[in-house]
Amino acid sequence: MHRFLSISSKSNSLRRHQSSLSLYTHLFSPFNSANGSSYAHHHFYQNPTSQFGFHRFFYSGYSSLSRFYSNPTGFSFMKPPFRSFSSETDRESMEYDVLIVGAGPAGLSAGIRFKQLCRQNNVDLSVCVVEKGPEVGAHILSGNVFEPRALDELLPHWKQEEAPISVPVSSDKFWYLTKDRAVSLPSPFHNRGNYVISLSQLVRWMGMKAEELGVEIYPGFSASEVLYDTNNKVIGIGTNDMGIAKDGSKKDTFQRGVELRGRLTLLAEGCRGSLSEKIIKNYKLRELRPAQHQTYALGIKEVWEIDESKHKPGVVLHTLGWPLDHKTYGGSFLYHMKDRQIAIGLVVALNYHNPFLNPYEEFQKLKHHPAIKPLLEGGTVLQYGARTLNEGGFQSIPYPVFPGGAIIGCSAGFLNVPKIKGTHTAMKSGMLAAEAAFGVFNEGLNMETYWDTLQNSWVWEELHKARNYRPAFEYGLVPGMAISALEHYILKGRSPFTLKHGKPDHEATEVARLHSPIQYPKPDGILSFDVPTSLHRSNTNHEHDQPAHLRLRDPKIPELVNLPEYAGPESRYCPARVYEYVPDEKSQLKLQINAQNCLHCKACDIKDPRQNIGWTVPEGGGGPGYSVM
Amino acid sequence: MKIMVAIKRVVDYAVKIRVKPDKTGVETNNVKMSMNPFCEIALEEALKIREAGLASEVVAVSMGPPQCVDTLRTGLAMGADRGIHVEATTGLYPLNVAKIFKRLVELENPGLIFLGKQAIDDDCNQTGQMVAGLLRWPQATFASKVMLDKEKQVATVEREVDGGLETLSLDLPAVITTDLRLNQPRYATLPNIMKAKSKVIKKYTPQELNVDIRSDLEVVQVTEPPKRKAGVIVSSVDELIDKLKNEAHVI
């Protein structure tokens, strides 16, 4: 059985489609930037084998991106493995002006902003958003204490339009936890004016708003490859073939993927986006800035429905300390939403050293803390999920523009770590990219405007001010807190120095013999649970008869390196129990990949010591089904 | 020949459901809804028959709130030619659905009707049978194989019954309800989703169709099944017999 799509029929793009449904064999005339208006139809046609079809994509805007074609710093950008031309000419092709990969806050903000500009300027340009989740919001997971700054700019009437933002923050607590106690500390957060929300619900609402404006959103389709033209410019993406069996053969239900072409492509895949990582590597976007590597954390979250008497909407709590040790950065959050629901979770930075650390089990431990337990008792868990998030901040943002498009949102990495908020900056980055994109079509500018406006926006100012908090913790919990206090109370973001990140997360794992296994208590089924029970609450599902989407670059490494040297850390950090070492017929432990469990968190792609695990996108429509996360 | 397929919008099969705190039903707010899996199979079979040249048109029918249109669009994206939406804001029970369906059949005159054997939200397994009864048409339920003979206007259907497989021969027009092993529903491709946007969905209300949808049924309470109690490991056969006799009272 497979996923089904929820397609809004309110879309006014229906009118346009009725006129453009006839198959065109001619190509529309090249974009004329002088008159400022253009009609870009989208139409389907069998991919023409003639080359000239792509020249219309090549307008003046890109000549200044010469850095991509020359060799200023000794890097060559034209090395393989670029695909010089889409050789899959048997696929149907659909064309749009703007193609957005990912229907999250950044992607939808970009779509909405672009369409708003089209309306204001009386221009008709097409926007398509493609989303791997079964519906908009299904793969969205976040704390979330929402700062409405970007939404106020994007949709100022969000309140009247009934956005699911209704619980203002009423108190901001900050505790340092030891095994038995909770010590209240002055809160470093200033959440007055912010709201406790479910980002999944907000994104769903934004999806509706986007469709009302004419953005076409297609959930249930995964973008699995980037399409390039002969000049190595990105011209769109290809969706996954559906209906391939585990062994790679075609099933009866086989459907070839389609090519979604955009005159501009915006990648909004979220943290560690699979296509974004490829693009960053191909075009060397980190070196271009130059930026440090990205650092990450894994967030594991549950939404509970608790006793009415214990529920106080708007209460925001963050903790530091137990159950994590002084060398491991991370902390927990507990937010009171509405309808007796609370969001509780633990965030663990992925540069932890102990390969025996199990973030999921640490989270289960947390719930038993005497200061937290009473709140949860008598309650039920509604949903469970996990997702990685960026912690690299300012230092790790790559150059976000590439030939043919740009990277927005967490795929680039705009999360403000000390604030623990990334939604507002992701949305703003989407809006700025949309404005730049509109400038490309309407005024013949180029996408570099996105980079310029980004650096002149409050996003940059905010991230610049916040840049030293996280790297300070490289020196340990106490020095980290000391430097953070210095930054916050004295320097107030005007520090003359910029601290650097430590080793990349996957290199930070130390070998198993330097550590000892951690004994985690058994789940009690009331406050703590085993992974299968939790997984069931995430509504995760994948078509089981498909090739495993988690690919090992070298299939021997798990048994040769991961297991003997690191004691198989993937069997511990994966919050979905995808990786298990099970004895085979000869009683040798072998890695078993339960790809069907995958929550699409990307922790394995980040943390595998040899970077041997590659997360690729499975058949569209699979994965978790978050609705209140 | 026209084929009508009934489609129901239900909670997605992968979603973990929970009962509403007031026990009046299952929580459907903010929950992912999809086409009933058995209805997908029914639609797929109708499409296969049309593709084999034995039918001219496949019409998808759905009844319920305005969001049913989304489910119908999915059906159209799979390949149905047009859709019919009967809008009803109150809950519809199988007999109501069957009565409305009968009225639509009188208007559309199909040669064959496909339904899923049951919906995964109520598990009633009644609508197909009631439709056949009201229309006085032959029915084959739990179909695992369907073969049509156009000239003789006969459908040969293999059905899954408790004892195995039973083969029935039905004169058309007939009602067939589909079971799991009948086929594997196709994916709706992006180009088809786009094309589906321009296909027609005709709207009706039960009043327009002159069908009374007052129900004879009323849901009094919905509760979760009792939690499974933990098992006990016994140490000997004697202890087992003792427990079976004195605690469980089964022997």
PDB file of C-alpha atoms in Angstrom, chain A residues 273-407:
ATOM      1  CA  GLY A 273      19.740  18.082   2.624  1.00  0.00           C
ATOM      2  CA  SER A 274      20.861  15.276   0.356  1.00  0.00           C
ATOM      3  CA  LEU A 275      20.899  17.303  -2.848  1.00  0.00           C
ATOM      4  CA  SER A 276      22.201  20.413  -1.096  1.00  0.00           C
ATOM      5  CA  GLU A 277      25.214  18.513   0.210  1.00  0.00           C
ATOM      6  CA  LYS A 278      25.976  17.319  -3.306  1.00  0.00           C
ATOM      7  CA  ILE A 279      25.692  20.847  -4.682  1.00  0.00           C
ATOM      8  CA  ILE A 280      27.872  22.274  -1.920  1.00  0.00           C
ATOM      9  CA  LYS A 281      30.484  19.693  -2.727  1.00  0.00           C
ATOM     10  CA  ASN A 282      30.267  20.015  -6.508  1.00  0.00           C
ATOM     11  CA  TYR A 283      30.546  23.757  -6.585  1.00  0.00           C
ATOM     12  CA  LYS A 284      32.836  23.940  -3.540  1.00  0.00           C
ATOM     13  CA  LEU A 285      30.518  26.409  -1.893  1.00  0.00           C
ATOM     14  CA  ARG A 286      32.188  26.110   1.524  1.00  0.00           C
ATOM     15  CA  GLU A 287      35.607  26.954   0.174  1.00  0.00           C
ATOM     16  CA  LEU A 288      34.126  29.860  -1.750  1.00  0.00           C
ATOM     17  CA  ARG A 289      33.036  31.801   1.248  1.00  0.00           C
ATOM     18  CA  PRO A 290      35.277  30.492   2.985  1.00  0.00           C
ATOM     19  CA  ALA A 291      33.308  28.686   5.619  1.00  0.00           C
ATOM     20  CA  GLN A 292      34.120  26.058   8.175  1.00  0.00           C
ATOM     21  CA  HIS A 293      32.460  22.686   8.106  1.00  0.00           C
ATOM     22  CA  GLN A 294      28.924  22.433   9.434  1.00  0.00           C
ATOM     23  CA  THR A 295      28.367  21.030  12.905  1.00  0.00           C
ATOM     24  CA  TYR A 296      25.173  19.359  13.973  1.00  0.00           C
ATOM     25  CA  ALA A 297      23.044  18.168  16.844  1.00  0.00           C
ATOM     26  CA  LEU A 298      20.384  15.494  17.034  1.00  0.00           C
ATOM     27  CA  GLY A 299      17.047  16.484  18.510  1.00  0.00           C
ATOM     28  CA  ILE A 300      14.680  13.816  19.768  1.00  0.00           C
ATOM     29  CA  LYS A 301      11.205  14.972  20.656  1.00  0.00           C
ATOM     30  CA  GLU A 302       7.871  13.774  21.946  1.00  0.00           C
ATOM     31  CA  VAL A 303       4.543  15.526  22.182  1.00  0.00           C
ATOM     32  CA  TRP A 304       2.570  14.550  25.258  1.00  0.00           C
ATOM     33  CA  GLU A 305      -0.974  15.208  26.326  1.00  0.00           C
ATOM     34  CA  ILE A 306      -0.847  15.825  30.059  1.00  0.00           C
ATOM     35  CA  ASP A 307      -3.220  16.403  32.952  1.00  0.00           C
ATOM     36  CA  GLU A 308      -5.243  19.583  32.648  1.00  0.00           C
ATOM     37  CA  SER A 309      -4.154  20.669  36.132  1.00  0.00           C
ATOM     38  CA  LYS A 310      -0.477  20.457  35.250  1.00  0.00           C
ATOM     39  CA  HIS A 311      -0.742  22.230  31.923  1.00  0.00           C
ATOM     40  CA  LYS A 312       0.190  25.906  31.702  1.00  0.00           C
ATOM     41  CA  PRO A 313       0.111  27.151  28.103  1.00  0.00           C
ATOM     42  CA  GLY A 314       3.113  29.269  27.187  1.00  0.00           C
ATOM     43  CA  VAL A 315       5.555  27.952  29.776  1.00  0.00           C
ATOM     44  CA  VAL A 316       8.978  27.504  28.214  1.00  0.00           C
ATOM     45  CA  LEU A 317      11.694  25.509  29.962  1.00  0.00           C
ATOM     46  CA  HIS A 318      15.233  24.742  28.873  1.00  0.00           C
ATOM     47  CA  THR A 319      17.736  22.652  30.799  1.00  0.00           C
ATOM     48  CA  LEU A 320      21.441  22.054  30.729  1.00  0.00           C
ATOM     49  CA  GLY A 321      23.534  19.404  32.413  1.00  0.00           C
ATOM     50  CA  TRP A 322      22.166  15.979  33.347  1.00  0.00           C
ATOM     51  CA  PRO A 323      21.810  13.525  31.725  1.00  0.00           C
ATOM     52  CA  LEU A 324      24.640  14.738  29.484  1.00  0.00           C
ATOM     53  CA  ASP A 325      28.158  15.033  30.882  1.00  0.00           C
ATOM     54  CA  HIS A 326      30.390  18.073  30.835  1.00  0.00           C
ATOM     55  CA  LYS A 327      32.067  17.096  27.601  1.00  0.00           C
ATOM     56  CA  THR A 328      28.851  16.668  25.667  1.00  0.00           C
ATOM     57  CA  TYR A 329      27.011  19.757  24.477  1.00  0.00           C
ATOM     58  CA  GLY A 330      23.285  19.631  24.559  1.00  0.00           C
ATOM     59  CA  GLY A 331      20.231  20.231  26.640  1.00  0.00           C
ATOM     60  CA  SER A 332      16.550  19.656  26.862  1.00  0.00           C
ATOM     61  CA  PHE A 333      13.435  21.661  26.176  1.00  0.00           C
ATOM     62  CA  LEU A 334       9.901  21.510  27.459  1.00  0.00           C
ATOM     63  CA  TYR A 335       7.247  23.774  26.007  1.00  0.00           C
ATOM     64  CA  HIS A 336       3.568  23.954  26.934  1.00  0.00           C
ATOM     65  CA  MET A 337       1.460  24.220  23.782  1.00  0.00           C
ATOM     66  CA  LYS A 338      -2.334  24.317  23.668  1.00  0.00           C
ATOM     67  CA  ASP A 339      -4.930  21.577  24.125  1.00  0.00           C
ATOM     68  CA  ARG A 340      -3.064  20.135  27.123  1.00  0.00           C
ATOM     69  CA  GLN A 341      -0.148  19.287  24.845  1.00  0.00           C
ATOM     70  CA  ILE A 342       3.489  19.728  25.711  1.00  0.00           C
ATOM     71  CA  ALA A 343       6.578  19.322  23.596  1.00  0.00           C
ATOM     72  CA  ILE A 344       9.530  17.719  25.352  1.00  0.00           C
ATOM     73  CA  GLY A 345      12.853  16.820  23.840  1.00  0.00           C
ATOM     74  CA  LEU A 346      16.585  16.428  24.178  1.00  0.00           C
ATOM     75  CA  VAL A 347      19.140  17.906  21.837  1.00  0.00           C
ATOM     76  CA  VAL A 348      22.590  16.274  21.771  1.00  0.00           C
ATOM     77  CA  ALA A 349      25.436  17.806  19.795  1.00  0.00           C
ATOM     78  CA  LEU A 350      26.802  15.230  17.409  1.00  0.00           C
ATOM     79  CA  ASN A 351      30.432  15.951  18.200  1.00  0.00           C
ATOM     80  CA  TYR A 352      30.185  13.801  21.306  1.00  0.00           C
ATOM     81  CA  HIS A 353      33.180  11.586  21.991  1.00  0.00           C
ATOM     82  CA  ASN A 354      31.779   8.492  23.622  1.00  0.00           C
ATOM     83  CA  PRO A 355      30.719   5.977  20.962  1.00  0.00           C
ATOM     84  CA  PHE A 356      28.558   4.267  23.553  1.00  0.00           C
ATOM     85  CA  LEU A 357      26.373   7.328  23.954  1.00  0.00           C
ATOM     86  CA  ASN A 358      22.781   6.663  22.976  1.00  0.00           C
ATOM     87  CA  PRO A 359      20.892   9.958  22.569  1.00  0.00           C
ATOM     88  CA  TYR A 360      17.530   8.190  22.510  1.00  0.00           C
ATOM     89  CA  GLU A 361      18.202   6.480  25.829  1.00  0.00           C
ATOM     90  CA  GLU A 362      19.517   9.704  27.325  1.00  0.00           C
ATOM     91  CA  PHE A 363      16.184  11.267  26.428  1.00  0.00           C
ATOM     92  CA  GLN A 364      14.326   8.422  28.123  1.00  0.00           C
ATOM     93  CA  LYS A 365      16.479   8.992  31.237  1.00  0.00           C
ATOM     94  CA  LEU A 366      15.675  12.678  31.192  1.00  0.00           C
ATOM     95  CA  LYS A 367      11.976  12.037  31.538  1.00  0.00           C
ATOM     96  CA  HIS A 368      12.564  10.309  34.857  1.00  0.00           C
ATOM     97  CA  HIS A 369      14.221  13.317  36.450  1.00  0.00           C
ATOM     98  CA  PRO A 370      12.364  14.251  39.635  1.00  0.00           C
ATOM     99  CA  ALA A 371      11.684  17.767  38.360  1.00  0.00           C
ATOM    100  CA  ILE A 372      10.239  16.553  35.071  1.00  0.00           C
ATOM    101  CA  LYS A 373       8.578  13.286  35.976  1.00  0.00           C
ATOM    102  CA  PRO A 374       5.578  14.729  37.855  1.00  0.00           C
ATOM    103  CA  LEU A 375       4.549  16.740  34.833  1.00  0.00           C
ATOM    104  CA  LEU A 376       4.405  13.695  32.586  1.00  0.00           C
ATOM    105  CA  GLU A 377       2.753  11.277  34.980  1.00  0.00           C
ATOM    106  CA  GLY A 378      -0.805  10.563  33.965  1.00  0.00           C
ATOM    107  CA  GLY A 379      -0.166  11.774  30.459  1.00  0.00           C
ATOM    108  CA  THR A 380       0.027   9.984  27.110  1.00  0.00           C
ATOM    109  CA  VAL A 381       2.492  10.341  24.290  1.00  0.00           C
ATOM    110  CA  LEU A 382       0.900  11.535  21.075  1.00  0.00           C
ATOM    111  CA  GLN A 383       3.874  11.584  18.726  1.00  0.00           C
ATOM    112  CA  TYR A 384       7.582  10.881  18.631  1.00  0.00           C
ATOM    113  CA  GLY A 385      10.220  11.973  16.202  1.00  0.00           C
ATOM    114  CA  ALA A 386      13.805  13.037  15.669  1.00  0.00           C
ATOM    115  CA  ARG A 387      15.753  15.336  13.360  1.00  0.00           C
ATOM    116  CA  THR A 388      19.236  16.754  13.172  1.00  0.00           C
ATOM    117  CA  LEU A 389      19.772  20.489  13.295  1.00  0.00           C
ATOM    118  CA  ASN A 390      22.644  22.840  12.401  1.00  0.00           C
ATOM    119  CA  GLU A 391      24.855  24.240  15.088  1.00  0.00           C
ATOM    120  CA  GLY A 392      27.576  25.707  12.949  1.00  0.00           C
ATOM    121  CA  GLY A 393      25.959  29.102  12.658  1.00  0.00           C
ATOM    122  CA  PHE A 394      27.801  32.010  11.090  1.00  0.00           C
ATOM    123  CA  GLN A 395      31.104  30.237  10.615  1.00  0.00           C
ATOM    124  CA  SER A 396      29.598  27.357   8.666  1.00  0.00           C
ATOM    125  CA  ILE A 397      27.310  29.070   6.180  1.00  0.00           C
ATOM    126  CA  PRO A 398      28.478  28.173   2.695  1.00  0.00           C
ATOM    127  CA  TYR A 399      28.280  30.530  -0.240  1.00  0.00           C
ATOM    128  CA  PRO A 400      24.623  29.890  -0.975  1.00  0.00           C
ATOM    129  CA  VAL A 401      24.371  30.690  -4.673  1.00  0.00           C
ATOM    130  CA  PHE A 402      25.255  28.283  -7.468  1.00  0.00           C
ATOM    131  CA  PRO A 403      24.743  28.407 -11.230  1.00  0.00           C
ATOM    132  CA  GLY A 404      21.051  27.846 -11.673  1.00  0.00           C
ATOM    133  CA  GLY A 405      19.844  28.499  -8.154  1.00  0.00           C
ATOM    134  CA  ALA A 406      20.487  28.931  -4.480  1.00  0.00           C
ATOM    135  CA  ILE A 407      20.302  27.171  -1.145  1.00  0.00           C
TER     136      ILE A 407
END
